[in-house]
Coordinates of C-alpha atoms in Angstrom, one line a residue:
M68 CA -30.0 8.1 9.3
K69 CA -27.0 6.1 8.1
K70 CA -26.7 8.5 5.2
I71 CA -26.4 11.5 7.5
A72 CA -23.9 9.7 9.7
F73 CA -21.9 8.8 6.5
A74 CA -21.9 12.4 5.4
C75 CA -20.8 13.6 8.8
S76 CA -18.0 11.1 9.0
A77 CA -16.8 12.0 5.5
A78 CA -17.1 15.7 6.4
L79 CA -14.9 15.2 9.5
G80 CA -12.3 13.5 7.3
A81 CA -12.3 16.3 4.9
L82 CA -12.1 18.8 7.7
L83 CA -9.1 17.0 9.2
L84 CA -7.4 17.1 5.8
S85 CA -8.3 20.7 4.9
A86 CA -6.9 21.7 8.3
C87 CA -3.6 20.7 6.8
S88 CA -3.6 23.9 4.7
G89 CA -1.4 25.4 7.3
S90 CA -3.9 26.9 9.8
G91 CA -3.8 24.2 12.5
D92 CA -2.5 24.9 15.9
A93 CA 0.1 22.7 17.7
G94 CA -2.7 21.0 19.6
S95 CA -2.6 19.9 23.2
S96 CA 0.3 17.5 22.7
G97 CA 3.8 19.0 22.1
E98 CA 5.0 15.7 20.7
A99 CA 2.4 15.8 17.9
A100 CA 3.8 19.1 16.6
E101 CA 6.9 17.2 15.4
V102 CA 4.9 15.0 13.0
N103 CA 5.6 15.7 9.3
A104 CA 3.0 17.9 7.5
L105 CA 1.2 16.6 4.5
K106 CA 3.0 17.4 1.2
P107 CA 1.4 20.5 -0.3
G108 CA -0.6 19.8 -3.4
L109 CA -3.8 18.0 -4.5
W110 CA -4.8 15.0 -2.4
E111 CA -7.6 12.5 -3.1
L112 CA -9.6 11.3 -0.1
T113 CA -11.5 8.1 -0.1
T114 CA -13.9 7.8 2.8
T115 CA -15.3 4.3 3.5
V116 CA -18.0 3.6 6.1
P117 CA -19.2 0.0 6.7
N118 CA -22.7 -0.9 5.4
T119 CA -22.8 2.0 2.9
P120 CA -23.1 1.4 -0.8
K121 CA -19.8 2.9 -2.0
P122 CA -16.9 5.1 -0.7
L123 CA -17.1 8.8 -1.0
T124 CA -14.2 10.4 -2.9
T125 CA -13.1 14.1 -2.5
K126 CA -10.2 16.1 -3.8
V127 CA -8.6 18.7 -1.4
C128 CA -5.9 21.3 -2.2
I129 CA -3.3 21.4 0.6
G130 CA -1.1 24.5 1.1
E131 CA 2.3 24.9 2.8
A132 CA 2.3 24.2 6.5
V133 CA 2.9 27.1 8.9
P134 CA 6.2 26.6 10.8
G135 CA 5.4 25.4 14.3
S136 CA 1.8 24.4 13.5
N137 CA 0.4 20.9 13.6
S138 CA -1.3 20.3 10.3
F139 CA -3.2 17.3 11.7
A140 CA -4.6 19.2 14.7
P141 CA -8.4 18.6 14.5
P142 CA -10.4 21.8 14.0
A143 CA -11.7 23.2 17.2
T144 CA -15.4 23.7 16.6
G145 CA -17.9 24.4 19.4
D146 CA -17.0 23.8 23.0
C147 CA -14.3 21.1 23.1
A148 CA -13.6 19.4 26.4
K149 CA -11.0 17.3 24.6
N150 CA -9.0 18.1 21.4
E151 CA -5.9 16.0 21.5
L152 CA -3.4 14.6 19.0
T153 CA -0.7 12.4 20.5
K154 CA 2.3 10.9 18.7
T155 CA 2.4 7.1 18.8
A156 CA 4.9 4.5 17.5
D157 CA 3.0 4.2 14.2
G158 CA 1.7 7.8 13.7
L159 CA -0.8 9.8 15.7
A160 CA -3.8 9.1 18.0
L161 CA -6.8 11.4 17.7
D162 CA -9.1 12.0 20.7
M163 CA -11.8 14.7 20.5
E164 CA -15.0 15.6 22.4
C165 CA -16.9 18.7 21.3
T166 CA -20.3 20.0 22.0
N167 CA -22.1 22.2 19.5
S168 CA -25.9 23.1 19.4
G169 CA -26.7 20.6 22.1
M170 CA -25.0 17.7 20.4
T171 CA -21.8 16.0 21.7
T172 CA -19.5 14.5 19.2
T173 CA -16.7 12.2 20.4
T174 CA -14.1 11.0 17.9
K175 CA -11.2 8.6 18.5
G176 CA -8.8 7.3 15.9
T177 CA -5.4 6.9 14.4
I178 CA -3.5 8.6 11.6
T179 CA -0.7 6.7 9.8
G180 CA 1.3 7.0 6.6
D181 CA 4.3 8.7 5.1
M182 CA 2.4 12.0 4.5
T183 CA 4.2 12.6 1.2
S184 CA 2.3 10.0 -1.0
T185 CA -0.3 8.4 1.3
Y186 CA -1.9 8.5 4.7
K187 CA -4.8 6.8 6.5
V188 CA -7.2 7.9 9.2
E189 CA -9.2 5.3 11.0
M190 CA -11.8 6.7 13.4
T191 CA -14.9 6.1 15.3
T192 CA -17.3 9.0 15.8
K193 CA -20.2 9.0 18.2
T194 CA -22.9 11.7 18.2
S195 CA -25.4 12.1 21.1
G196 CA -27.4 14.7 22.9
P197 CA -30.4 15.1 25.2
N198 CA -32.6 16.6 22.6
M199 CA -31.7 14.1 19.8
P200 CA -34.0 11.2 19.0
A201 CA -32.5 7.9 19.9
A202 CA -32.3 6.9 16.2
A203 CA -30.1 10.0 15.5
Q204 CA -27.6 9.1 18.3
V205 CA -25.2 7.0 16.3
E206 CA -21.7 5.6 16.4
I207 CA -19.9 5.3 13.0
S208 CA -16.5 3.8 12.2
S209 CA -14.9 5.1 9.1
T210 CA -11.6 5.0 7.2
V211 CA -10.2 7.9 5.2
E212 CA -7.4 7.1 2.8
G213 CA -5.4 10.0 1.3
K214 CA -3.4 9.7 -1.9
Y215 CA -1.1 12.5 -3.3
L216 CA -2.1 13.4 -6.9
G217 CA 0.3 16.3 -7.7
D218 CA 0.1 20.1 -7.9
C219 CA -3.2 21.8 -7.1
P220 CA -5.1 22.9 -10.3
A221 CA -5.1 26.6 -10.9
D222 CA -8.8 26.9 -10.0
M223 CA -8.3 25.5 -6.5
K224 CA -6.8 27.3 -3.5
P225 CA -5.4 25.7 -0.3
G226 CA -8.2 24.4 1.9
Q227 CA -10.7 24.0 -1.0
A228 CA -12.3 20.7 -1.7
Q229 CA -14.4 19.2 -4.6
S230 CA -16.4 16.0 -4.8

């Protein structure tokens, strides 16, 4: 079950970053829309989850941000009772609660960094649901560290990722 939770946490980190390809909405907080977008190009994501054998590394191609959009707005999937990104003194606070296929996923975290060479997402994700076995209802903390690598290779388009 830890393996599934690790994969889900890593996937959420990749989704947050791939949302930076310019398709994100401003989100529910007007202040968050003023945060700098990630520098366009190839980013390397390293996702670390406690008690797992090793970090997961993924490369994601980020495109130009759409003016007025919030590149860090979490993707709205399913029915989201909460999908907030709020500016803080150090960066952003992330607070999501979405229900999809009878499962509720709650994510809280922070996003920090200069967004041109590095950034860091620290989050806790809890998945639960009435039809889920108790062992599948987990809470996972994870850290996603992003590092800018340069231009995207010719065979990658904005939003595409490779492990």
